[in-house]
JSON list of C-alpha atoms and ligand atoms in Angstrom, two decimals:
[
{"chain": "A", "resi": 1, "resn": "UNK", "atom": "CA", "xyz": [51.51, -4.19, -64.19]},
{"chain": "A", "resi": 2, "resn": "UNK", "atom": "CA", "xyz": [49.07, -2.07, -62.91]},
{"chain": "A", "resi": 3, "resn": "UNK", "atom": "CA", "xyz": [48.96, 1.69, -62.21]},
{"chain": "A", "resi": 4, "resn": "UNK", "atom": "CA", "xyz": [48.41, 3.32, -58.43]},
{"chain": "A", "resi": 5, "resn": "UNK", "atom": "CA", "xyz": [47.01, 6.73, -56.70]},
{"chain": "A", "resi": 6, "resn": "UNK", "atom": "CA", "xyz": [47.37, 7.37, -53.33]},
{"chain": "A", "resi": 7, "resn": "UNK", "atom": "CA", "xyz": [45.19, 10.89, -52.29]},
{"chain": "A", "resi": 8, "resn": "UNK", "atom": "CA", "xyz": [45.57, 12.82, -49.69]},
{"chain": "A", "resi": 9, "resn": "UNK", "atom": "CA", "xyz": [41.87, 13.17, -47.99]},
{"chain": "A", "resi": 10, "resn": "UNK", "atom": "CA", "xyz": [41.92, 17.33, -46.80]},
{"chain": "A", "resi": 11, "resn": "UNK", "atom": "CA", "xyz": [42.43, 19.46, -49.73]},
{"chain": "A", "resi": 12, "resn": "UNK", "atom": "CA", "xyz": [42.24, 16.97, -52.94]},
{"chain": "A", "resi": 13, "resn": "UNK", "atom": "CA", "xyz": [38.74, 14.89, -51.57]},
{"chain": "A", "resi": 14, "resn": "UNK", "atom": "CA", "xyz": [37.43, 17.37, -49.42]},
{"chain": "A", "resi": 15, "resn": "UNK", "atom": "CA", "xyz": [36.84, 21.32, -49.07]},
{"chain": "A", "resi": 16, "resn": "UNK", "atom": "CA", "xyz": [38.01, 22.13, -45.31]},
{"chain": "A", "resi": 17, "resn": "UNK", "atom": "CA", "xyz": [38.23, 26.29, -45.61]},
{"chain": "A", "resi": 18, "resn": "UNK", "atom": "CA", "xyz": [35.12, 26.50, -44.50]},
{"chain": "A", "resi": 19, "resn": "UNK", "atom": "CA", "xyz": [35.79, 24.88, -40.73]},
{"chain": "A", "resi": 20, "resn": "UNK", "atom": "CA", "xyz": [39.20, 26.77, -40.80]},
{"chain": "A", "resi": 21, "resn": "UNK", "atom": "CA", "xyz": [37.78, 30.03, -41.55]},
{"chain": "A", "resi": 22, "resn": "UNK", "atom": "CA", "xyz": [34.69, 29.39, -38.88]},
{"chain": "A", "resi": 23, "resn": "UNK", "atom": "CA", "xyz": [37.80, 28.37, -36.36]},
{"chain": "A", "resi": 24, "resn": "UNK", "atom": "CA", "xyz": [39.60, 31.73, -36.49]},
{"chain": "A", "resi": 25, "resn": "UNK", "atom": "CA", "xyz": [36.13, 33.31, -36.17]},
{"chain": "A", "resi": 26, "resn": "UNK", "atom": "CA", "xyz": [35.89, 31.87, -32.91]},
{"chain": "A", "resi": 27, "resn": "UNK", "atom": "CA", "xyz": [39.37, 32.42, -31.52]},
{"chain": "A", "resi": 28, "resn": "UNK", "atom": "CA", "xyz": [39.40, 36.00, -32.81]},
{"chain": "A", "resi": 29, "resn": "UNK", "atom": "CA", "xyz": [36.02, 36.60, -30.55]},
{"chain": "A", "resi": 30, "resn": "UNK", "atom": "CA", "xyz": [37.42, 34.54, -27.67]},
{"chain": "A", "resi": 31, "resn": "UNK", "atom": "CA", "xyz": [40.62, 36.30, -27.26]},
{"chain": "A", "resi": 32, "resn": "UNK", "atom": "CA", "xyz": [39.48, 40.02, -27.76]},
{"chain": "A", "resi": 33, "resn": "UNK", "atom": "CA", "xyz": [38.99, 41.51, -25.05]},
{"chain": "A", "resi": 34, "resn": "UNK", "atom": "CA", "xyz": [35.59, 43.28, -24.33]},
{"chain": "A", "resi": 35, "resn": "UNK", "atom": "CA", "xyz": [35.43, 46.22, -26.19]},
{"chain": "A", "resi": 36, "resn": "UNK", "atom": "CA", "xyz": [38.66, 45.60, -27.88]},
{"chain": "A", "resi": 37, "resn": "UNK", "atom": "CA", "xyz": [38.30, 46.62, -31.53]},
{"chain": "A", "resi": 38, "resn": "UNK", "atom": "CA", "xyz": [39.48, 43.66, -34.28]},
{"chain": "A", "resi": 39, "resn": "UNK", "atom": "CA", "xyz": [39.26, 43.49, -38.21]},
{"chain": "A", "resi": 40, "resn": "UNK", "atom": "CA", "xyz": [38.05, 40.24, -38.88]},
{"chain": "A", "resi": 41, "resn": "UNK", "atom": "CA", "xyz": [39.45, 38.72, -42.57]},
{"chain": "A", "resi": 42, "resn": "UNK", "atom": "CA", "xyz": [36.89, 38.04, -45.16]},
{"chain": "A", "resi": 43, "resn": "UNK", "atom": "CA", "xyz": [37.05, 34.17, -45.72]},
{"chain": "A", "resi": 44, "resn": "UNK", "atom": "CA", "xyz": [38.34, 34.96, -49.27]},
{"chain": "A", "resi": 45, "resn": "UNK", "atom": "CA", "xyz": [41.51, 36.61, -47.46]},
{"chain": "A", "resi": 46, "resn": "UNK", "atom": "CA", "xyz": [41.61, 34.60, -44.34]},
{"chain": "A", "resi": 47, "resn": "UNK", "atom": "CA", "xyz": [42.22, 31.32, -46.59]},
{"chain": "A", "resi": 48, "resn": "UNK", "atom": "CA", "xyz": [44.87, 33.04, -48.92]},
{"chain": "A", "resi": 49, "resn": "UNK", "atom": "CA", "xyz": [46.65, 33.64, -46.07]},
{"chain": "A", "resi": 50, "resn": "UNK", "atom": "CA", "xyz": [46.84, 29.89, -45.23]},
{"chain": "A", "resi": 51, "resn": "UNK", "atom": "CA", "xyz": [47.34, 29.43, -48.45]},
{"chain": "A", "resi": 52, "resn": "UNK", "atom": "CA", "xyz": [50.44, 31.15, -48.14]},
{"chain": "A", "resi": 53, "resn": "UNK", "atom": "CA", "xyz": [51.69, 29.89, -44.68]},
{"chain": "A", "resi": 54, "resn": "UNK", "atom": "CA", "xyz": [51.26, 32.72, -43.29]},
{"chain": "A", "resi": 55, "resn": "UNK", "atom": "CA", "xyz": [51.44, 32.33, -39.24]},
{"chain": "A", "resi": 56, "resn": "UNK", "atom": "CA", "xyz": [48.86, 31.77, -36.84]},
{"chain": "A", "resi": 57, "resn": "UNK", "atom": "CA", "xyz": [50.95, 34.53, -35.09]},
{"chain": "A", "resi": 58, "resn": "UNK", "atom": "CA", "xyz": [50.46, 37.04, -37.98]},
{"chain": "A", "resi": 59, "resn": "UNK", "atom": "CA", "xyz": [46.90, 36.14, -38.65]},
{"chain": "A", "resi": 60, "resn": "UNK", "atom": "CA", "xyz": [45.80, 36.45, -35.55]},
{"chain": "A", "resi": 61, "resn": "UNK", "atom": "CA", "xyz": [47.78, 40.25, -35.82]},
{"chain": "A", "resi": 62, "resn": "UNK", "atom": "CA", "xyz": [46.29, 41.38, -39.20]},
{"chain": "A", "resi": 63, "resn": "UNK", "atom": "CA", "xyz": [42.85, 40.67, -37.51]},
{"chain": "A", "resi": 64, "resn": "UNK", "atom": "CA", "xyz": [43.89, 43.04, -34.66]},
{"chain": "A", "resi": 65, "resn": "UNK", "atom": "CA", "xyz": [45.08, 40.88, -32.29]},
{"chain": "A", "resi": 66, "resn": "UNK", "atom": "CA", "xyz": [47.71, 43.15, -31.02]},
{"chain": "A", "resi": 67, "resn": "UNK", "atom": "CA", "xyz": [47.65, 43.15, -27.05]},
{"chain": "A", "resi": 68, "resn": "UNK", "atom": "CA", "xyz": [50.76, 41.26, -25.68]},
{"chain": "A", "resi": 69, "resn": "UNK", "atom": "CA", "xyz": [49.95, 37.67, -25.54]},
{"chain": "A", "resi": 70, "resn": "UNK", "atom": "CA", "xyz": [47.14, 37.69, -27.51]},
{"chain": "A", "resi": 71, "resn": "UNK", "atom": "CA", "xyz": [48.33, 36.64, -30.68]},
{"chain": "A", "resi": 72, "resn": "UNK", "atom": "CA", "xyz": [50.34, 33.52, -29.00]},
{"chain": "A", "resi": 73, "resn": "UNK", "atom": "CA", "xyz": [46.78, 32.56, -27.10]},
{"chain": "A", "resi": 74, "resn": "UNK", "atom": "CA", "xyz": [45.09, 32.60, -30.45]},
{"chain": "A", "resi": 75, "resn": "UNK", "atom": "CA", "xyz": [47.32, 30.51, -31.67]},
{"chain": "A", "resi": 76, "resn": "UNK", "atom": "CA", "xyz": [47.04, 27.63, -28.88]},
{"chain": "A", "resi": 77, "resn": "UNK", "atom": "CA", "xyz": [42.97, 28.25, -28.88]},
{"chain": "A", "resi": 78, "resn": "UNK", "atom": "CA", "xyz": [43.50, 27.30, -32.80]},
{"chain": "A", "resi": 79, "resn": "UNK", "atom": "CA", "xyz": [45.48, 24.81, -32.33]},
{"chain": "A", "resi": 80, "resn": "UNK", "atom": "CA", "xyz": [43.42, 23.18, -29.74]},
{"chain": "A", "resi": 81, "resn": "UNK", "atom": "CA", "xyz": [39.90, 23.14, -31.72]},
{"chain": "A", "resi": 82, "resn": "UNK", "atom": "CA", "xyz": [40.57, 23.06, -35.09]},
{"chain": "A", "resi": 83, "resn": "UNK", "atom": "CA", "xyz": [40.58, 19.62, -35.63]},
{"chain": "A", "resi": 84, "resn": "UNK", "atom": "CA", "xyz": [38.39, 18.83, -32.62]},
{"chain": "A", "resi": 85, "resn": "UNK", "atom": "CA", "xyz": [34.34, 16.99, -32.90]},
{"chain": "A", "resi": 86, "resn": "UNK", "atom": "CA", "xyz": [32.10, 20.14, -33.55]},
{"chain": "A", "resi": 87, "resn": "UNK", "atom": "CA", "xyz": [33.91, 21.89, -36.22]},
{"chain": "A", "resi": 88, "resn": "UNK", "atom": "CA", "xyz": [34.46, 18.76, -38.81]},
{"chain": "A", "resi": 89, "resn": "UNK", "atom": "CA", "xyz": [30.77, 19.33, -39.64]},
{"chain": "A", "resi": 90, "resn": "UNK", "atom": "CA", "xyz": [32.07, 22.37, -41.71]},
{"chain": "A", "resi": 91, "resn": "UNK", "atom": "CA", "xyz": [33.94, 20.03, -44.16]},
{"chain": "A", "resi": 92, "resn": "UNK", "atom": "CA", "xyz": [32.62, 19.60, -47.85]},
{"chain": "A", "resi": 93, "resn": "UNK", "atom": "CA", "xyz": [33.28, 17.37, -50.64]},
{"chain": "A", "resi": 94, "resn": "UNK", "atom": "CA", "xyz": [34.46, 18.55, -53.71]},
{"chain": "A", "resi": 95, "resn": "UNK", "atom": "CA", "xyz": [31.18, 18.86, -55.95]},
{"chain": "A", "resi": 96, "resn": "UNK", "atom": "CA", "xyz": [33.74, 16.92, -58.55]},
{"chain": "A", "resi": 97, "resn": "UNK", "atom": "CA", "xyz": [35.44, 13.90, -56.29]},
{"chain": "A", "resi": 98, "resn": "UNK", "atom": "CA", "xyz": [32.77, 11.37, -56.87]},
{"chain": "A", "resi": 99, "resn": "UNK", "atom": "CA", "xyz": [32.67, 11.57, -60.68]},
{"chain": "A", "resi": 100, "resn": "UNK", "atom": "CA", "xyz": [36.48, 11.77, -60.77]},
{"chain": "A", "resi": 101, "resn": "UNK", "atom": "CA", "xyz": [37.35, 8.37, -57.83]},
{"chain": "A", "resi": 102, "resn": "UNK", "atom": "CA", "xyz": [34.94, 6.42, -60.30]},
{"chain": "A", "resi": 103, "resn": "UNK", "atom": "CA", "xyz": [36.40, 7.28, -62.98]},
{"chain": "A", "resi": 104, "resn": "UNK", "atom": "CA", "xyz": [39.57, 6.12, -61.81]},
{"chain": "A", "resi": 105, "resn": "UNK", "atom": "CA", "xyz": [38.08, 3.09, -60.04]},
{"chain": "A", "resi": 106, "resn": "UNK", "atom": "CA", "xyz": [36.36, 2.17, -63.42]},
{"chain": "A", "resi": 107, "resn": "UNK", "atom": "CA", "xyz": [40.15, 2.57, -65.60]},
{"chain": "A", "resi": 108, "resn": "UNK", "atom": "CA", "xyz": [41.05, -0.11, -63.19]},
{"chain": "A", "resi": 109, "resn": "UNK", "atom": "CA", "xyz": [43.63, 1.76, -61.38]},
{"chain": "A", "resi": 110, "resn": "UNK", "atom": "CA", "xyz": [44.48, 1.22, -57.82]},
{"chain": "A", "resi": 111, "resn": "UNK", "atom": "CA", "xyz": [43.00, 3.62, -55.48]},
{"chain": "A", "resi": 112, "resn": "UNK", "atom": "CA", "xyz": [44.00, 4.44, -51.88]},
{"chain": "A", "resi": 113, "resn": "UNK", "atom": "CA", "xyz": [43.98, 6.71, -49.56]},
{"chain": "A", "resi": 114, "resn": "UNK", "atom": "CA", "xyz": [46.53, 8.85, -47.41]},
{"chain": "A", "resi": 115, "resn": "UNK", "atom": "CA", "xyz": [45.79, 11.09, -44.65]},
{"chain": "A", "resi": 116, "resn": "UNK", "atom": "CA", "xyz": [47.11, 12.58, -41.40]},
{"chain": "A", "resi": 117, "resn": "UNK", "atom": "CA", "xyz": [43.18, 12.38, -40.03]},
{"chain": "A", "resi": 118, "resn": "UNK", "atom": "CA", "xyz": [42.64, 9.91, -37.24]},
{"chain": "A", "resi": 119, "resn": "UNK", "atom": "CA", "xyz": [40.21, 6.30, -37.69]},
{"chain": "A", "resi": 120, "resn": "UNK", "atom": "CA", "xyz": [37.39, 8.11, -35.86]},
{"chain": "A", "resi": 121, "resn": "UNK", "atom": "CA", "xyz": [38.05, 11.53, -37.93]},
{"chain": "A", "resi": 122, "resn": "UNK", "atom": "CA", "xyz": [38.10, 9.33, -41.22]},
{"chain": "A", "resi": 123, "resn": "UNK", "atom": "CA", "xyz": [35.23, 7.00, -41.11]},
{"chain": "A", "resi": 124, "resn": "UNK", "atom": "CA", "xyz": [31.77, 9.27, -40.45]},
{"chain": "A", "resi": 125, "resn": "UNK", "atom": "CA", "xyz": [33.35, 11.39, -43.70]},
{"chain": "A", "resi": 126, "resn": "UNK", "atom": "CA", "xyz": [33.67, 7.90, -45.59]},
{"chain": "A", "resi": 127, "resn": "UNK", "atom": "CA", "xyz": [29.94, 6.84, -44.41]},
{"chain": "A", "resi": 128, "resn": "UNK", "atom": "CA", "xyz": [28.42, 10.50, -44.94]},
{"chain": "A", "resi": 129, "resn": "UNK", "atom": "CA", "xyz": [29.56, 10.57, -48.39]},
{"chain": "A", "resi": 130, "resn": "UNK", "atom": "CA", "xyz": [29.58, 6.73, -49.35]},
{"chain": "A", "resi": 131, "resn": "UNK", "atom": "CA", "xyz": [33.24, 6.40, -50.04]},
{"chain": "A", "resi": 132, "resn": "UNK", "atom": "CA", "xyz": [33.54, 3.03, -48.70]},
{"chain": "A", "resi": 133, "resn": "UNK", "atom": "CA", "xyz": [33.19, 1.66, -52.19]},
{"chain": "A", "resi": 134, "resn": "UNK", "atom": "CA", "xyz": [36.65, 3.87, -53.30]},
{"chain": "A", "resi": 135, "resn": "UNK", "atom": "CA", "xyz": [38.76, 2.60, -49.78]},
{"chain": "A", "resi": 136, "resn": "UNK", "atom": "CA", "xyz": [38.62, -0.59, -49.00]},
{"chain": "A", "resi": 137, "resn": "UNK", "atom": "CA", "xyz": [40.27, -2.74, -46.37]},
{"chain": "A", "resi": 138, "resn": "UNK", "atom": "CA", "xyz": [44.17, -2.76, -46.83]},
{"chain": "A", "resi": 139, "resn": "UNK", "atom": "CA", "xyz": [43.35, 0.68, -48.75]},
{"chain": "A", "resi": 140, "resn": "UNK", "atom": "CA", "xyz": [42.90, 3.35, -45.80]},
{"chain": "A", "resi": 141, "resn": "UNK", "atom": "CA", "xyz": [46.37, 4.71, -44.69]},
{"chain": "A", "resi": 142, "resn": "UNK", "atom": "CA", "xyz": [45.38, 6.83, -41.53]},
{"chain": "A", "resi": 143, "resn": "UNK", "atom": "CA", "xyz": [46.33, 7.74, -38.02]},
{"chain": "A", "resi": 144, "resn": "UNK", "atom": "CA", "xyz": [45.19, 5.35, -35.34]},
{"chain": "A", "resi": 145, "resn": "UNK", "atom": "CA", "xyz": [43.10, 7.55, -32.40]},
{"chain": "A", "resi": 146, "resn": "UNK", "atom": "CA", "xyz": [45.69, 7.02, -29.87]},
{"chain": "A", "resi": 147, "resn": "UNK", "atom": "CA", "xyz": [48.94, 7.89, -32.02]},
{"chain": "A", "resi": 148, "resn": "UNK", "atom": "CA", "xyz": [51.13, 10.41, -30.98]},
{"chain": "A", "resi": 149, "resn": "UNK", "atom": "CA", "xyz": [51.70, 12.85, -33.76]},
{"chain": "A", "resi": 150, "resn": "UNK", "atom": "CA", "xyz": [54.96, 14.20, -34.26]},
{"chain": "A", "resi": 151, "resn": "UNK", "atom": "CA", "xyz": [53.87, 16.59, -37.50]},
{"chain": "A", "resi": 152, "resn": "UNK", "atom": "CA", "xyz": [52.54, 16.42, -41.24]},
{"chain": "A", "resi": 153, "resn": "UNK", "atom": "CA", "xyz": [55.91, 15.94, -42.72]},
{"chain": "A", "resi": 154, "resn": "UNK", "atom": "CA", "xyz": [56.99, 13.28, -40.76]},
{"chain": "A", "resi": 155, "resn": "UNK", "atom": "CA", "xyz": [53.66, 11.53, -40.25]},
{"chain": "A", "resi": 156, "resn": "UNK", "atom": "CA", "xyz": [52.78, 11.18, -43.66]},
{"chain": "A", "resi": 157, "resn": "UNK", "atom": "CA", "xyz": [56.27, 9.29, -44.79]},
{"chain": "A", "resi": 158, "resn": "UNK", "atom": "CA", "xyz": [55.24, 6.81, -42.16]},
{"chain": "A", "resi": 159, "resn": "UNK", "atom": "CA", "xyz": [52.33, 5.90, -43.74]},
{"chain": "A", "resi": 160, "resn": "UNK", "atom": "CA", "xyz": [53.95, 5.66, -47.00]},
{"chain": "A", "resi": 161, "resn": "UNK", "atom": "CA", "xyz": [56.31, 3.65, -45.57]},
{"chain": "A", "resi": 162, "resn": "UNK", "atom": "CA", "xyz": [53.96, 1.58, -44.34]},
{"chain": "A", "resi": 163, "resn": "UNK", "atom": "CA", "xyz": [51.94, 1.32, -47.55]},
{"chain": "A", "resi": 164, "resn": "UNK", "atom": "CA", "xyz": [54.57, 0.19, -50.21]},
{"chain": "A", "resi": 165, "resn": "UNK", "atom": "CA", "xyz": [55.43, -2.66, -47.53]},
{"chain": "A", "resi": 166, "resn": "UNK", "atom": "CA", "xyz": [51.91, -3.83, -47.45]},
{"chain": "A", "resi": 167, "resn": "UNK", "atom": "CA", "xyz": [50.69, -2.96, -51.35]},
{"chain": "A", "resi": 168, "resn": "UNK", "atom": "CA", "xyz": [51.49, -5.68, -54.02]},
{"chain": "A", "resi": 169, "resn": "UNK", "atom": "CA", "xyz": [54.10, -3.88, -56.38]},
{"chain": "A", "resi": 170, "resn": "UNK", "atom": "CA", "xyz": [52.78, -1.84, -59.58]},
{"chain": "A", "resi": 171, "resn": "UNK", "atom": "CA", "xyz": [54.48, -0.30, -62.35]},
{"chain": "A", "resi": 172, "resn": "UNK", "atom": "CA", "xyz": [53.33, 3.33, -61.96]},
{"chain": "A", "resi": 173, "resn": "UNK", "atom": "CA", "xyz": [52.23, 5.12, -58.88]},
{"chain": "A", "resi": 174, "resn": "UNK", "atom": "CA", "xyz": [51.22, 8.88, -57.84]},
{"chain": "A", "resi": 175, "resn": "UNK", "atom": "CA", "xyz": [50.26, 10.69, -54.92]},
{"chain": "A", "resi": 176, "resn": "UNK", "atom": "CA", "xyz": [48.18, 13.23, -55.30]},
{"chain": "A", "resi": 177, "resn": "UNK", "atom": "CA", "xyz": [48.01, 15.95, -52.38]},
{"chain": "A", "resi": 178, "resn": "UNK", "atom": "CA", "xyz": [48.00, 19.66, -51.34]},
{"chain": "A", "resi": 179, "resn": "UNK", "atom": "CA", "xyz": [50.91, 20.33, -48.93]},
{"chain": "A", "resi": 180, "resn": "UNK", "atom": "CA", "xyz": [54.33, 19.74, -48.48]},
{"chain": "A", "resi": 181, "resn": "UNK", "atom": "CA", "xyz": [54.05, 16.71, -46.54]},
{"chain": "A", "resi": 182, "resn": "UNK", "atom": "CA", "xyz": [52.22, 14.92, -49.62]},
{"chain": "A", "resi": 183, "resn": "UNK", "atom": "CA", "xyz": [54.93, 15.85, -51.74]},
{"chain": "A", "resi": 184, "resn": "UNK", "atom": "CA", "xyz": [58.05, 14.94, -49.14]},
{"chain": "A", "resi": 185, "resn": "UNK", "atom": "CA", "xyz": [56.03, 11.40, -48.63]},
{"chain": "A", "resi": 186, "resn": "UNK", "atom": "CA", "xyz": [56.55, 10.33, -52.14]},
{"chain": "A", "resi": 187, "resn": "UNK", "atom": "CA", "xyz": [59.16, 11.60, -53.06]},
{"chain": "A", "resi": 188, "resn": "UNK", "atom": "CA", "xyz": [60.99, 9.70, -49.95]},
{"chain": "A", "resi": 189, "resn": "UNK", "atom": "CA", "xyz": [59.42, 6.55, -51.63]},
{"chain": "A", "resi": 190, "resn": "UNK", "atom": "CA", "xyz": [59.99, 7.03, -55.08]},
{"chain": "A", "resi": 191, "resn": "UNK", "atom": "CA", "xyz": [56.33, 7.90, -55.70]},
{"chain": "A", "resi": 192, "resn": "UNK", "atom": "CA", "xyz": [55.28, 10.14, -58.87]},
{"chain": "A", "resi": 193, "resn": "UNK", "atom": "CA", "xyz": [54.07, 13.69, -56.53]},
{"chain": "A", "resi": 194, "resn": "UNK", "atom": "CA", "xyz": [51.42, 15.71, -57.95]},
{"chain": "A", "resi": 195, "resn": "UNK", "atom": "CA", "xyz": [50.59, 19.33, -55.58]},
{"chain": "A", "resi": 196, "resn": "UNK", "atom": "CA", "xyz": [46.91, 19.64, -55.98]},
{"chain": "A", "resi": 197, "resn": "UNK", "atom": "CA", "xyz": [46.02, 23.74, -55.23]},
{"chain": "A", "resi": 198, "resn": "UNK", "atom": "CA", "xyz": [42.21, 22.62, -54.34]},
{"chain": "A", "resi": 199, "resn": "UNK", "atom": "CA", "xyz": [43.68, 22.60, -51.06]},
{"chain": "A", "resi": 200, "resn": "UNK", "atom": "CA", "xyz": [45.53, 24.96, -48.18]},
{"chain": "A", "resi": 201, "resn": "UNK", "atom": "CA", "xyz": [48.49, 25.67, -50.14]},
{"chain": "A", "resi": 202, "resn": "UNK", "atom": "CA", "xyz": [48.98, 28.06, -53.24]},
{"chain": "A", "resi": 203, "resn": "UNK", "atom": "CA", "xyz": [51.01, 27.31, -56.00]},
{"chain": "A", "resi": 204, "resn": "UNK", "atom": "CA", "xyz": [54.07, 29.60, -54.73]},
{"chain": "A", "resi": 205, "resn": "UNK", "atom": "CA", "xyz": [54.46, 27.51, -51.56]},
{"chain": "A", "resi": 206, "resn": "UNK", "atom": "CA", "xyz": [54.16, 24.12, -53.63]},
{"chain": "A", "resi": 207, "resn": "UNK", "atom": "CA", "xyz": [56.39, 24.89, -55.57]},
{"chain": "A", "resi": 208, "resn": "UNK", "atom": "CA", "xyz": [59.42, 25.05, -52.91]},
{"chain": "A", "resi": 209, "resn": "UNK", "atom": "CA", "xyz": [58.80, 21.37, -52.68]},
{"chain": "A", "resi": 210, "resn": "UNK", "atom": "CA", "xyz": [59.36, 20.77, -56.48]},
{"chain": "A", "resi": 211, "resn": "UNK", "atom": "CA", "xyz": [56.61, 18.43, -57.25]},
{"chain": "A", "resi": 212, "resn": "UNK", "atom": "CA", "xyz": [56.79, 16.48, -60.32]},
{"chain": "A", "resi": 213, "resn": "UNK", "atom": "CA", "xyz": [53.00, 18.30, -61.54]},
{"chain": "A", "resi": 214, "resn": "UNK", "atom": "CA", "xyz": [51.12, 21.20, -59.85]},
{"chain": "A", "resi": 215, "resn": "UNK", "atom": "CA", "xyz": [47.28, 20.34, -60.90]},
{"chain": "A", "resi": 216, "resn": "UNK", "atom": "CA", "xyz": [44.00, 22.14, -60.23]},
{"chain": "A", "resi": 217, "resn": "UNK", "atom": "CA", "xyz": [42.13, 19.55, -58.99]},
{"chain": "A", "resi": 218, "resn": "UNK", "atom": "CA", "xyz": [42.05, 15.96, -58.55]},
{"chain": "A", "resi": 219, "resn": "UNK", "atom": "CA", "xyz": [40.16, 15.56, -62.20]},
{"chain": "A", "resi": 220, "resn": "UNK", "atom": "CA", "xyz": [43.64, 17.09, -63.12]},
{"chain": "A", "resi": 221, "resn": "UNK", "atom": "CA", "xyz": [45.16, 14.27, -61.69]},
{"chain": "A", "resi": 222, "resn": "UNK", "atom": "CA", "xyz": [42.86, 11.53, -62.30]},
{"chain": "A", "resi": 223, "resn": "UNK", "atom": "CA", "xyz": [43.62, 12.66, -66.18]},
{"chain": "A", "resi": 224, "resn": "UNK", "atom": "CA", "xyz": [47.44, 12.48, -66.15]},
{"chain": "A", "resi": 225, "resn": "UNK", "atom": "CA", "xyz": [47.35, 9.07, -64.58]},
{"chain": "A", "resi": 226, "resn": "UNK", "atom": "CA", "xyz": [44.32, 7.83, -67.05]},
{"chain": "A", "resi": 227, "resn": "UNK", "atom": "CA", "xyz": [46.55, 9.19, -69.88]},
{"chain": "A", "resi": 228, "resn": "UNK", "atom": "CA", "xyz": [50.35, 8.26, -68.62]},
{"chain": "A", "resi": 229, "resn": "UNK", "atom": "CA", "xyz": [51.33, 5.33, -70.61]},
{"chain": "A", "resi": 230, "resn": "UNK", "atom": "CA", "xyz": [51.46, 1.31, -68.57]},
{"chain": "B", "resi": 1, "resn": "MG", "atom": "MG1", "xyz": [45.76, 17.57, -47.30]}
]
């Protein structure tokens, strides 16, 4: 029988630090107040904080965000806009996910993909970066526009849900992906989890979750499944 990978989209395909980091720009500027002094993070710090789940509430504090209110408005400007039209345009691939989906495509393994993005947040990344070809029909598990989300960890079991009742069975199957809700989704499902750190969390806060493998990368991944046994 055949072998499977489900990935995650944020984190294991794509790069997203850079529209995070250019979010809490804008939210630091737009809640100071004029003349109000703040210490904007350095990207490199910024993202190890999200790394570490540290709290909007405490970001938004370290930068100086210290008036009463302020760090609570941050946190509902960021909340607001961060996965909103203009800022996906930050987004980069990987410079390694193409070489690493064909290589998996060419073993012959079963490829699909997982992700708390929306249709219309999914499908101008899939065109922009021709990865049609690695996600067919029947092989996208997404968020229709109009669903109500009720959070990451119980979002992304309902898609897993969803895709062993509606993928022909296989004798092996991982999901590779970079937060907690990757790793609760298989695991619910009997699904091989592999915590990617390519992504928004660091190995620390991964590791709470007690995935089966903590990789790099998705080459990391795409190796372990090429070399598990059938
Ligand atoms: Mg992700």
């Amino acid at each position: 029988m055949a072998k499977r990978l489900f990935t995650d989209f944020d984190g294991p395909i794509l790069d997203v630090s850079e529209r995070y980091y250019q979010v809490y720009q804008v939210c630091v500027q737009q809640v100071r107040l004029p003349q109000q002094p703040v210490d904007m993070l350095s990207k490199a710090m910024f993202w190890e904080l999200k790394r570490s789940q540290v709290s909007e509430y405490d970001i938004a504090q370290k930068s100086g965000l210290i008036q009463p209110g302020q760090a609570t408005e941050f946190s509902q400007l960021r909340r607001e806009i961060v996965h909103s039209r203009p800022y996906f345009q930050y987004d980069r691939i990987h410079p390694w996910t193409i070489a690493a989906l064909e290589q998996i495509q060419g073993a012959g393994i079963d490829l699909a993909v997982m992700t708390m993005r929306r249709i219309s947040e999914l499908e101008p990344v899939l065109d922009h970066y021709d990865l049609w070809r690695f996600f067919p029909d029947g092989r996208r598990f997404c968020l229709r526009d109009d669903y109500q989300k009720n959070g990451d960890t119980l979002d992304k079991p309902m898609l897993m849900r969803w895709a062993i009742a509606s993928l022909p069975p296989v004798s092996h199957q991982w999901i590779v992906g970079d937060t907690e809700a990757d790793i609760i989704a298989g695991k619910r499902y009997c699904v091989q989890t592999i915590g990617i750190l390519s992504g928004i969390r660091n190995r620390q806060q991964l590791s709470l979750h007690q995935p089966e493998y903590i990789l790099a990368d998705l080459r990391e991944a795409v190796d372990l499944v090429l070399r598990s046994p059938e």
